[in-house]
Coordinates of C-alpha atoms in Angstrom, one line a residue:
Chain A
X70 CA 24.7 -61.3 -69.7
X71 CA 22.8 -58.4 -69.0
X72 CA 23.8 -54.8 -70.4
X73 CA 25.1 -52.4 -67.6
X74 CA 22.8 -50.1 -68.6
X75 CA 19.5 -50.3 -70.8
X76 CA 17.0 -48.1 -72.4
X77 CA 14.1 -48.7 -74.3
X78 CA 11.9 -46.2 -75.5
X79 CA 12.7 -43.8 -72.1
X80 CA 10.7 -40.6 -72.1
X81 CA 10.3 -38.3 -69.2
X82 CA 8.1 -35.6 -69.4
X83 CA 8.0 -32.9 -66.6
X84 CA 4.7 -31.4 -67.0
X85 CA 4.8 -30.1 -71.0
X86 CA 7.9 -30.1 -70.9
X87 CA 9.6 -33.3 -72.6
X88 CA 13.1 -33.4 -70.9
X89 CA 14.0 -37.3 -72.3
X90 CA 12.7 -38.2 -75.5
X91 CA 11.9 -36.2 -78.7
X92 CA 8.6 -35.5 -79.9
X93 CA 7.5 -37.6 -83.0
X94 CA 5.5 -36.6 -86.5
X95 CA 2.6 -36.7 -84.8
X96 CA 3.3 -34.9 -81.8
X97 CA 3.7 -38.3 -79.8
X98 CA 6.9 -38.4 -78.0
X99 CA 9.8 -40.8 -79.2
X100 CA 11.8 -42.6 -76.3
X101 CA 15.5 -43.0 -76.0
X102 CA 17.2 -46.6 -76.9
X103 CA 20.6 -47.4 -75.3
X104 CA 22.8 -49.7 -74.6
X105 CA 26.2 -49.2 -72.3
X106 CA 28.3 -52.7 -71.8
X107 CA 30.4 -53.2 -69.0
X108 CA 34.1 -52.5 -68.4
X109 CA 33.3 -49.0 -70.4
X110 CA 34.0 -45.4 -69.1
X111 CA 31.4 -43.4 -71.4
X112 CA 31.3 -39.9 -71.7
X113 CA 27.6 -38.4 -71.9
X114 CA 27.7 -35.3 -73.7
X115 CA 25.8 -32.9 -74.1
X116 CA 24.8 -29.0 -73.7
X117 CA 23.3 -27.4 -70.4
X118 CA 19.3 -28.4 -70.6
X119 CA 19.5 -31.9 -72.8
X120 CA 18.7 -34.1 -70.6
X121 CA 21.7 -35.8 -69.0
X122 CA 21.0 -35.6 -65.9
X123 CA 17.3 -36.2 -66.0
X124 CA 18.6 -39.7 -67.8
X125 CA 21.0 -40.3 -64.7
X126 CA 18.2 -39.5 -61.9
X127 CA 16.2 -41.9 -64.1
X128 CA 19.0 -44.8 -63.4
X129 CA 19.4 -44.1 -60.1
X130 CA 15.7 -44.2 -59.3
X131 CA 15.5 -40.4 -58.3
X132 CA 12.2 -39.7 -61.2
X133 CA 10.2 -42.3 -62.6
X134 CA 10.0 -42.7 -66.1
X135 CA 6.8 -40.8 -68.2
X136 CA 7.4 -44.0 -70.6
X137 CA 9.5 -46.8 -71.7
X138 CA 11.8 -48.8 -69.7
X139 CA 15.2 -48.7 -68.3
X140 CA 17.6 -51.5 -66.6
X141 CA 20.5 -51.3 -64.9
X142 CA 22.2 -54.8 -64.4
X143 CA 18.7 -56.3 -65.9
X144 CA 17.2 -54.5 -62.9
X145 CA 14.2 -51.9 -62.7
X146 CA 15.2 -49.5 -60.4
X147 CA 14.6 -50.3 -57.0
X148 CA 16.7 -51.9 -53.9
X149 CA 18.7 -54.1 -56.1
X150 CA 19.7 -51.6 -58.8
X151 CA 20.6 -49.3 -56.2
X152 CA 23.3 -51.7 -54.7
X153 CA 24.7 -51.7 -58.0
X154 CA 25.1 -48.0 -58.7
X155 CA 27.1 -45.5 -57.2
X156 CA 26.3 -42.2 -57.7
X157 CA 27.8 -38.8 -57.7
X158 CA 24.9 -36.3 -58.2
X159 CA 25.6 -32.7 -59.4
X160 CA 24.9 -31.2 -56.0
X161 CA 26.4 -31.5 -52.3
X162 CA 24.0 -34.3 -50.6
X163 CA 26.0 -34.3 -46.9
X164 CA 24.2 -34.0 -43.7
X165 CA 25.5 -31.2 -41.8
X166 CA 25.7 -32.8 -38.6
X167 CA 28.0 -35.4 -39.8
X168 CA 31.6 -35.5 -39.7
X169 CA 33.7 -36.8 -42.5
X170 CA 33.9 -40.2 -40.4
X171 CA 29.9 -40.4 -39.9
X172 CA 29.7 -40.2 -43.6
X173 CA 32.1 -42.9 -44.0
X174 CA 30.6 -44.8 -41.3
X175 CA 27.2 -44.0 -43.2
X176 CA 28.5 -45.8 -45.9
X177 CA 30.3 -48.7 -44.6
X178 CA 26.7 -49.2 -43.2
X179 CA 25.1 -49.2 -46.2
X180 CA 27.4 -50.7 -48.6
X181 CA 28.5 -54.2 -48.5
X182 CA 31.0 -53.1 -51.8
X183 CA 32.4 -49.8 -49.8
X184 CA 35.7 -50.2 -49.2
X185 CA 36.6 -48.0 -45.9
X186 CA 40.3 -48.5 -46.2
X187 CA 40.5 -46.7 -49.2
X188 CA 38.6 -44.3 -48.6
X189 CA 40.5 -43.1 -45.4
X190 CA 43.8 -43.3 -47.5
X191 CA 42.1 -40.5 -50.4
X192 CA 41.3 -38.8 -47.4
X193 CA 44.7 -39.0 -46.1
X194 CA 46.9 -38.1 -49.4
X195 CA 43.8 -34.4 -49.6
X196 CA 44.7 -34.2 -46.1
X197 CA 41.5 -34.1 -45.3
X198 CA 41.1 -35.2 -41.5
X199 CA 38.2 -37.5 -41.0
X200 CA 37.5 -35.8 -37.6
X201 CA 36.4 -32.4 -39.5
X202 CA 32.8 -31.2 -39.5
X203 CA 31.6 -31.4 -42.9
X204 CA 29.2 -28.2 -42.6
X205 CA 32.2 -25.6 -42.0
X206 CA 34.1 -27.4 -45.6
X207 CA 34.7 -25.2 -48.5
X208 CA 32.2 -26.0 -51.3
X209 CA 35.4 -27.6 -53.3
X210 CA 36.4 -30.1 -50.2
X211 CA 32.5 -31.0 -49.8
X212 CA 32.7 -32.2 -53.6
X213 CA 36.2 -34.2 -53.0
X214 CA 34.8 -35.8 -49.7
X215 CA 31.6 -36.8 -51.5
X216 CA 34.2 -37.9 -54.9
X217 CA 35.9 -40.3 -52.3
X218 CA 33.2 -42.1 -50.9
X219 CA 31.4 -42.6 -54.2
X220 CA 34.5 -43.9 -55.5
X221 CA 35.6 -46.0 -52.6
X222 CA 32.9 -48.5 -53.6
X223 CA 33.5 -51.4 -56.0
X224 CA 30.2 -50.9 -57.8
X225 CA 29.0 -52.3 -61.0
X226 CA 27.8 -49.1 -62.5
X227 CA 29.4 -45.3 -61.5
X228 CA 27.2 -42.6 -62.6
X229 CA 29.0 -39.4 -62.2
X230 CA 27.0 -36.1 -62.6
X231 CA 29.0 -33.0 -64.0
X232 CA 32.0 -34.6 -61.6
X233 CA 34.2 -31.2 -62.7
X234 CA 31.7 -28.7 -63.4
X235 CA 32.3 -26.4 -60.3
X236 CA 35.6 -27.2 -59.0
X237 CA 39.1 -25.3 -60.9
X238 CA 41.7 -27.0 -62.5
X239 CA 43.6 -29.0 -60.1
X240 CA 40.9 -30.5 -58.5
X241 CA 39.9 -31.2 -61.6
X242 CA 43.0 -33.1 -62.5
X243 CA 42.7 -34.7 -58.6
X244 CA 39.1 -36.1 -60.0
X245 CA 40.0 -37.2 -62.7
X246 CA 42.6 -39.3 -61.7
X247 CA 40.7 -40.9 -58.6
X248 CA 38.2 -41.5 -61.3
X249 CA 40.8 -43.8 -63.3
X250 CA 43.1 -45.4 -60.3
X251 CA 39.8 -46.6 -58.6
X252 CA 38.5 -47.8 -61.6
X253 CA 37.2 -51.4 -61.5
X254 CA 38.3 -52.8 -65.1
X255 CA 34.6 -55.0 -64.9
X256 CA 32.6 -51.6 -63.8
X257 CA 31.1 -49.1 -66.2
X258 CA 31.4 -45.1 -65.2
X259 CA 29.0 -43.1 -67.5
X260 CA 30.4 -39.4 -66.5
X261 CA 28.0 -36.4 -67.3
X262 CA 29.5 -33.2 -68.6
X263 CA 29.8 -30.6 -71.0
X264 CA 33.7 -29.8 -70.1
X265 CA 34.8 -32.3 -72.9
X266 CA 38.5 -31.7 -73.5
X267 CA 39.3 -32.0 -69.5
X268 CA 37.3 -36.0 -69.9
X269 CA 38.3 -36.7 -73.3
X270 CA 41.6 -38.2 -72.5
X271 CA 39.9 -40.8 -70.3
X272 CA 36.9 -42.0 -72.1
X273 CA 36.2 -45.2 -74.6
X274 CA 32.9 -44.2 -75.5
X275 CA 30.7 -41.0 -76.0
X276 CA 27.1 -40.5 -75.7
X277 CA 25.9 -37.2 -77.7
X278 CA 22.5 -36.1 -76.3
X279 CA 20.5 -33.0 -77.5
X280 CA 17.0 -31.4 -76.5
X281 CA 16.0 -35.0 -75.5
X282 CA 17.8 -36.7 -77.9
X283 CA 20.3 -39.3 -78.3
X284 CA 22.3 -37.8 -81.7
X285 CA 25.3 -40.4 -81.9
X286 CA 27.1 -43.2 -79.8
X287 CA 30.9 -44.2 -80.7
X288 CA 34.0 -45.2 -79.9
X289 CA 36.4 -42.4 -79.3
X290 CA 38.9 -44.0 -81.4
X291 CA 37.0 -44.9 -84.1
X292 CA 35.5 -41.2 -84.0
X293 CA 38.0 -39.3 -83.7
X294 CA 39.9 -41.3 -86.7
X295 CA 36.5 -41.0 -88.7
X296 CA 35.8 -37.0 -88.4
X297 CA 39.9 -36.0 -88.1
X298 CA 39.5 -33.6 -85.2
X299 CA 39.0 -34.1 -81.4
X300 CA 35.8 -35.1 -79.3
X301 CA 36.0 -31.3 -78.0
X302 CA 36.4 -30.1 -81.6
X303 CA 32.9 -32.0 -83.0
X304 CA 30.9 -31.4 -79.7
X305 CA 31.7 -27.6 -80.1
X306 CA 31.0 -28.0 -83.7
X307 CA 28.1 -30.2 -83.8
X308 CA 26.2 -28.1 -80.5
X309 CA 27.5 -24.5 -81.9
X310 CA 25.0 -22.1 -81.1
Chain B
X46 CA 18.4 -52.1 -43.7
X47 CA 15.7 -50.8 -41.5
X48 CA 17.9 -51.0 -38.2
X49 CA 20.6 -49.2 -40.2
X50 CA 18.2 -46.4 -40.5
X51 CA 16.9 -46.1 -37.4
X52 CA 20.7 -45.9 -36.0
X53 CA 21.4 -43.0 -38.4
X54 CA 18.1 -41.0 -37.3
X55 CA 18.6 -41.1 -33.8
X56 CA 22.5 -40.0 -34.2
X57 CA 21.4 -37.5 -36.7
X58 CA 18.4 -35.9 -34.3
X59 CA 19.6 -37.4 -31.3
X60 CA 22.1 -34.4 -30.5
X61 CA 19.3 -31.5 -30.6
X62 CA 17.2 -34.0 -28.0
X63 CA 19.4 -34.3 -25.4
X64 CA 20.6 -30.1 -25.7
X65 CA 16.8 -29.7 -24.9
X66 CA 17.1 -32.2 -22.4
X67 CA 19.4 -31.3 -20.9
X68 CA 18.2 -28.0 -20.0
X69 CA 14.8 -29.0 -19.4
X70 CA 16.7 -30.7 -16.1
X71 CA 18.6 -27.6 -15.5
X72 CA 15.4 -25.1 -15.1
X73 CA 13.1 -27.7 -13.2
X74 CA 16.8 -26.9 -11.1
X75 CA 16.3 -23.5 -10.9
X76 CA 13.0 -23.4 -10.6
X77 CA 12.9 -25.9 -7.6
X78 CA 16.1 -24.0 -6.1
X79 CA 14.3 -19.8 -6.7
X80 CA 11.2 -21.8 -4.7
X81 CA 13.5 -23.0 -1.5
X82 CA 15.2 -19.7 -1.0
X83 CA 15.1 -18.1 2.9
X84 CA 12.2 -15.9 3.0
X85 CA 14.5 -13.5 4.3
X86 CA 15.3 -12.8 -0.1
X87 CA 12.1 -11.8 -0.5
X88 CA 12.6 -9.6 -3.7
X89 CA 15.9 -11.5 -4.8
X90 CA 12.9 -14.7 -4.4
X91 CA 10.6 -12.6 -6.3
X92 CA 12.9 -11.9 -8.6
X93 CA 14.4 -15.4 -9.5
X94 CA 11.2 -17.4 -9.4
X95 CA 10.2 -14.9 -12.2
X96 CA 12.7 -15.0 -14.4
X97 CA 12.8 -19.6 -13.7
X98 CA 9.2 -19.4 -14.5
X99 CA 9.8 -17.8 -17.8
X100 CA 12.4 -19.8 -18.7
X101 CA 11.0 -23.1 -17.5
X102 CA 7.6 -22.2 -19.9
X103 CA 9.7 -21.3 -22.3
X104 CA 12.0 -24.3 -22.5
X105 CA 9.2 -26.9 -21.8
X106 CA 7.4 -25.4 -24.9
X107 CA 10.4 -25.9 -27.0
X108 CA 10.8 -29.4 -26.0
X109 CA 6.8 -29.8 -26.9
X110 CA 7.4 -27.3 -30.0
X111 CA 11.1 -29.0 -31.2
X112 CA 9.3 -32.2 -31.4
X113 CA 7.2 -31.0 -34.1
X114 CA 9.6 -29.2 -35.8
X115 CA 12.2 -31.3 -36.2
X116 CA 9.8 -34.4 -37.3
X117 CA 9.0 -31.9 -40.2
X118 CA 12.0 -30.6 -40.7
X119 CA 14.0 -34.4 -40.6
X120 CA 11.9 -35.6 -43.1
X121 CA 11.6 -32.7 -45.9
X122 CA 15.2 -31.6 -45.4
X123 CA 16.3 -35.5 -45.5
X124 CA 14.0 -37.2 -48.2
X125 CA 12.6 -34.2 -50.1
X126 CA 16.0 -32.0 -50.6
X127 CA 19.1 -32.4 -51.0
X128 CA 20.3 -34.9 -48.6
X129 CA 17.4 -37.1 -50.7
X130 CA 19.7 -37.6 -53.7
X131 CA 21.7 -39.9 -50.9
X132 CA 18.6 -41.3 -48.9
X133 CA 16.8 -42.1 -52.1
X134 CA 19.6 -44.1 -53.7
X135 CA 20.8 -46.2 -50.9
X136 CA 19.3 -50.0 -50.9
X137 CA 16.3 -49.5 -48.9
X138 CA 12.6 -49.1 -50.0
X139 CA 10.6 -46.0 -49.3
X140 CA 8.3 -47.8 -47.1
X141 CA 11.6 -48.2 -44.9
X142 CA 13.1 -45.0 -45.0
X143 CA 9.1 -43.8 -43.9
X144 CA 9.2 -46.2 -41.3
X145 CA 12.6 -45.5 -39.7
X146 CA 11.4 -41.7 -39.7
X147 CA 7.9 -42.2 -37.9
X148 CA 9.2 -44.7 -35.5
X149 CA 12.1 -42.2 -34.3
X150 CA 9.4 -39.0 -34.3
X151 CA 7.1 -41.2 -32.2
X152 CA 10.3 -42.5 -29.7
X153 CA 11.1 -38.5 -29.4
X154 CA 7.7 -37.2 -28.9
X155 CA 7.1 -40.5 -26.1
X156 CA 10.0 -39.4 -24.3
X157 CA 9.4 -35.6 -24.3
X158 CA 5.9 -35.9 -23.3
X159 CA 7.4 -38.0 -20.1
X160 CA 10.3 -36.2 -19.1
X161 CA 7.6 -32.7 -19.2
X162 CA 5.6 -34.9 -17.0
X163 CA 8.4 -36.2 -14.5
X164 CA 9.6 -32.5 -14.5
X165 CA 5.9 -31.1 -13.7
X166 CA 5.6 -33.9 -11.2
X167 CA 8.8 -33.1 -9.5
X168 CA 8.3 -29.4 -9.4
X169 CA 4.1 -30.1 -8.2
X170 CA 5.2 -32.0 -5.0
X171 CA 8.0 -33.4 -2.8
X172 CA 9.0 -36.9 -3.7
X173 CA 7.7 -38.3 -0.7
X174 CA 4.5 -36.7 -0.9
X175 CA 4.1 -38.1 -4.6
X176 CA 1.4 -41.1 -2.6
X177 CA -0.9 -38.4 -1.9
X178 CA -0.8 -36.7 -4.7
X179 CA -0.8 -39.8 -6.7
X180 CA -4.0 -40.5 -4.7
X181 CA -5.6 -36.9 -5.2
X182 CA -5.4 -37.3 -8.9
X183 CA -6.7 -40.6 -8.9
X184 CA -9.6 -39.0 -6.7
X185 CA -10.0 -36.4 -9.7
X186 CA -10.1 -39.0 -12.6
X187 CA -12.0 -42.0 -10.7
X188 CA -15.5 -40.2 -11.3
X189 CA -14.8 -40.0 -15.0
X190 CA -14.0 -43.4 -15.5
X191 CA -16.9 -44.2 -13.5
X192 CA -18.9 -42.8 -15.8
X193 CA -17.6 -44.3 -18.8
X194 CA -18.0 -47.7 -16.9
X195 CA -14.1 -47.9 -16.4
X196 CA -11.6 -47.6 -13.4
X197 CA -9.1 -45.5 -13.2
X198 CA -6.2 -47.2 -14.8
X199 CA -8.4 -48.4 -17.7
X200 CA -9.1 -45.1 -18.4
X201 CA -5.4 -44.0 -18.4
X202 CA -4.7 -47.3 -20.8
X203 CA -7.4 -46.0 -23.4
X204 CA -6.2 -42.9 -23.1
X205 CA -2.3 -43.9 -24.0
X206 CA -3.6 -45.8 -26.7
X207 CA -5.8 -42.9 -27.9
X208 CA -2.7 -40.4 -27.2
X209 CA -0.3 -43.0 -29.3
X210 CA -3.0 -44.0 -32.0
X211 CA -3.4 -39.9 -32.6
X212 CA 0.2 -39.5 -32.9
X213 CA 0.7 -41.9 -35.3
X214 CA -1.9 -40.6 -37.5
X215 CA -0.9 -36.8 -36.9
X216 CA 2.9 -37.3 -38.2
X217 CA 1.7 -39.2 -41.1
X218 CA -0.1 -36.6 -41.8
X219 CA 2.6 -34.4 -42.0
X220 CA 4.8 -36.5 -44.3
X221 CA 2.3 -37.4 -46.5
X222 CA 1.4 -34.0 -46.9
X223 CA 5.0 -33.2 -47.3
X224 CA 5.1 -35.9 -49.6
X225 CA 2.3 -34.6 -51.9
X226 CA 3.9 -31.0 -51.9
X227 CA 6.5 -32.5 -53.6
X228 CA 5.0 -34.6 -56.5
X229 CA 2.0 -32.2 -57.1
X230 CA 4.2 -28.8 -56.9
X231 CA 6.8 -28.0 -58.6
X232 CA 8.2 -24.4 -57.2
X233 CA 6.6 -23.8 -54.0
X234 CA 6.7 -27.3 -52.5
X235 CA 6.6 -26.3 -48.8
X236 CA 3.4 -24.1 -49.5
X237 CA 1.7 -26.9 -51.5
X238 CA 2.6 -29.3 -48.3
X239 CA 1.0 -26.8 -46.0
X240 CA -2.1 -26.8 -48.3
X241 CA -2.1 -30.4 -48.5
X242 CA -1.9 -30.7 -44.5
X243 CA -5.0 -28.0 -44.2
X244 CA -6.8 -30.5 -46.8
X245 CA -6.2 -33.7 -45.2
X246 CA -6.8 -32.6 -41.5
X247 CA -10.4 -30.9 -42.5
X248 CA -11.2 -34.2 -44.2
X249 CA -9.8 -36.4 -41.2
X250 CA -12.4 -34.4 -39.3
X251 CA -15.6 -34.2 -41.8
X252 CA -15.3 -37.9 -43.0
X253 CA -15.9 -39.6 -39.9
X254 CA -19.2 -37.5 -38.9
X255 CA -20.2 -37.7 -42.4
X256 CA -20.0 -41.8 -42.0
X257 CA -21.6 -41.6 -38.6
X258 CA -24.4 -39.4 -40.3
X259 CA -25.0 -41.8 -43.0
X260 CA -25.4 -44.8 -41.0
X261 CA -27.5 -42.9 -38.4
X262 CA -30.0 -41.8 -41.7
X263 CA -29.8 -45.5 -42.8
X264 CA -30.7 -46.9 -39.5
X265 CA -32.1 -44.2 -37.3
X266 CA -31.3 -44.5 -33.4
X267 CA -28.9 -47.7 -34.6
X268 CA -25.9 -46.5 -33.0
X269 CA -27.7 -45.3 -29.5
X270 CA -29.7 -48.1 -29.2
X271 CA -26.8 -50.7 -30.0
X272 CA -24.2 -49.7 -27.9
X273 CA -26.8 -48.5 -24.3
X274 CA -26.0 -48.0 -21.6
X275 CA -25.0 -44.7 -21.9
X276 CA -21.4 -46.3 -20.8
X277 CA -21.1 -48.2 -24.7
X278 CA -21.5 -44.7 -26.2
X279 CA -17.9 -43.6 -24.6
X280 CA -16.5 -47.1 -25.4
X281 CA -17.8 -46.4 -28.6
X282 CA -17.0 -43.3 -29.7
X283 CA -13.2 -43.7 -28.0
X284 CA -13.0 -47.1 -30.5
X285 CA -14.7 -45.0 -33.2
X286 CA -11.9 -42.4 -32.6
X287 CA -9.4 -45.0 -32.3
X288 CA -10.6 -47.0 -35.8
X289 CA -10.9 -44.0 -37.8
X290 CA -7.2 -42.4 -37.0
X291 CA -5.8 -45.7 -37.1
X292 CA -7.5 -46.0 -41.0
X293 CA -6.6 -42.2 -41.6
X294 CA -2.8 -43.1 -40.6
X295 CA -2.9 -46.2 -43.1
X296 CA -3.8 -44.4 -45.8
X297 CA -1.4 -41.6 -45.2
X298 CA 1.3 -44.0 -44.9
X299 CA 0.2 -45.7 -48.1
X300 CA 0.0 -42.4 -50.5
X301 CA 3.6 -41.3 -48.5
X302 CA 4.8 -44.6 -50.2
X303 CA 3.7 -44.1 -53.4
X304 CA 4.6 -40.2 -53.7
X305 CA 8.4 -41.1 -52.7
X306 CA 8.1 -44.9 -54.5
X307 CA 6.7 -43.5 -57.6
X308 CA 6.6 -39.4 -57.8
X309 CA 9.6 -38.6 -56.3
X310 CA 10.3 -35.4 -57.8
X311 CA 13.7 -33.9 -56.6
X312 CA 14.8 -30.7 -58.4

């Protein structure tokens, strides 16, 4: 069976500027390899600027590869890998002209895997009325709305960038736990962020990335038995500045 | 997929159309109503068919003028910012999502350029005095299409096709210079579109002569001689026009593809 999610020798370069991949010996740029099984909720960590989310626009299909390959399902990206991701991207992507019922509507359209009854109950329990305008919505609500209908789907593969980066600490806990109640057991979520001790409590895995770099994969378990301290201990000491 | 993209462009744009629409109907209103006052109001007459002919000018060249503007605007704002971190990860291809927006722009700019028209035509003349108007245009375009060896409703046929054909081409035009601003710049990607538009509208203009010129150095009085009667020269050069936006429009639609299959570049 196909890994979730697949890299092999992924470089992206944005002009000079190698954002994935490190640059070799000789100069030549080294691609990323990784492998992310199903049934897995992996933590990609890493500080502002290393390229996590220029690795998650590469899954999604958002930038194209500079080199190397990467597979999601055993898929390039493209229409089919697309029906298998769902993805939370670091910024607000809603239509102003929508309500929060077009958007659901919008994705009940698009998505055979969206489940709309779900969705409308997370709306219910934020009391957030599906009738509401998105464009007048605190920043916060915007985030939660888009949360819910990313999570409502039964997809294969969740990639969630920086999901708690600019919300405070109870919606942070309100993520997180829609993160793990809506969690498929078969599905992967590969979260993005650099706020490790509010995620550390939910992930299996850990993905270390650093100017490009992919600087250590493991179990959370295993690592935090292995080094004696906390993921949020070794990140701050392994990225101190 | 495709239908499912259509249905979401005309609900997302579909509002704005039918505000303008709307009171497009109300000042061809007001205009007919400031021209039927009693004569008795002369300056209150004067005064009102001012201010509806203002506002009537105004409002039809925002209809003309939204056209434009929101085919731009629908397709950087939705593909090229950030509503394109949705568009560009639902389960559609980019030739879809390029289709869905040219076939709504075209459906938009069809319908305003006929509801201008109705409104001009109701405002020109009295309903049941359209015949003779009808037949007074017709009076006015007959010689033309005489000329160019046609009759009159030929001549209207080639020129929807040339009207429709030109449209086509002119919005891909805009999104695939849109679409180039994009992958090529990476701060000012609205300034690199608008470059990009200037680029491909002087070459859309030069390459055609330039082909004409070559072929009429190859084979000197060629083109004259082949299609005389001075009639084939207008069937010509309307097919020439025709053919030549119709290849300009495939090729726009072709590097739009590629930019937003292959470049995409969202910040």
């Amino acid at each position: 069976m196909a890994a979730t999610l697949e890299c092999k020798g992924l470089t992206k370069r944005f002009g000079r500027k190698l954002a994935l991949g490190t640059a070799g010996p000789d100069g030549k740029a080294v691609g990323i390899d990784l492998t992310v099984e199903a049934g897995r909720i992996v933590g990609l960590l890493g500080p502002n600027g290393s390229g996590k989310t220029t690795l998650i626009k590469l899954a999604t299909g958002l930038i194209t590869p500079t080199a190397g390959e990467i597979r999601i399902g055993g898929y390039a990206p493209g229409v089919q890998s697309k029906r298998l991701i769902s993805y939370l991207p670091e910024r607000t992507y809603l239509s102003d002209w929508m309500r929060v019922r077009d958007l659901i509507a919008f994705f009940r359209d698009f998505y055979e895997d969206f489940n709309e009854h779900k969705a409308l109950d997370m709306l219910e329990r934020l009391r957030i009325n599906p009738q509401d305008k998105i464009k007048p919505l605190s920043k916060g609500t915007k985030e939660k709305v888009q949360l819910i209908v990313v999570m409502s789907r039964e997809a294969k593969l969740y990639l969630l960038d920086e999901p708690i980066g600019g919300v405070d600490p109870a919606a942070r806990e309100f993520i997180l736990s829609t993160i793990l109640s809506n969690y498929n057991e078969d599905a992967t979520i590969l979260i993005s962020t650099h706020l490790i001790a509010d995620v550390e409590r939910v992930l299996d895995e850990v993905i270390f990335i650093s100017e490009g770099g992919i600087l250590r994969t493991a179990q959370v378990d295993a690592l935090r038995e292995a080094e004696g301290k906390s993921v949020d201990a070794l990140f701050r000491e392994v990225f101190k500045c | 997929m495709l239908g499912k993209l259509l249905r979401n462009e005309l609900k997302a744009t579909g509002r704005l159309f039918l505000i303008l629409y709307a009171l497009l109907a109300l000042m061809t209103g007001f205009y007919k109503v400031s021209r039927l006052l009693p004569t008795r109001f002369v300056v209150t007459q004067s005064i009102m068919v001012a201010v509806s002919t203002a506002l009537y000018v105004v409002i039809v060249v925002g209809v003309v003028a939204m056209s434009f503007v929101i085919m731009v605007q629908r397709f950087y704002k939705n593909l090229l910012g950030d509503e394109g971190y949705l568009m560009h990860t639902l389960p559609v291809t980019a030739g879809q999502h390029i289709l869905a927006k040219l076939m709504v722009s075209l459906l938009w700019n069809v319908l305003s350029f006929a509801l201008v028209l109705l409104s001009v035509a109701l405002l020109a003349a009295n309903p049941a005095d359209w015949g003779r108007q009808w037949a007074y245009i017709v009076s006015l375009i007959e010689p033309l299409a005489q000329e160019a060896g046609f009759n009159y409703a030929t001549l209207l046929l080639y020129a929807a096709i040339w009207l429709f054909v030109v449209a086509v081409d002119k919005t891909l035009l805009c999104y695939a210079s849109l679409s180039l601003g994009q992958w090529k710049a990476s701060k000012n990607k609205l300034g690199a579109a608008i470059g990009f538009a200037a680029l491909l509208y002087m070459l859309e203009q030069v390459v055609p002569l330039l082909i004409l010129r070559v072929v009429e150095y190859a084979r000197p009085g060629w083109i004259i001689q082949a299609q005389a009667p001075a009639q084939g020269i207008v069937r010509f050069m309307f097919w020439w026009s025709v053919c030549a936006s119709a290849v300009c429009a495939a090729v726009y639609a072709c590097v739009s593809n590629r930019a937003l299959k292959k470049h995409l570049n969202l910040a």
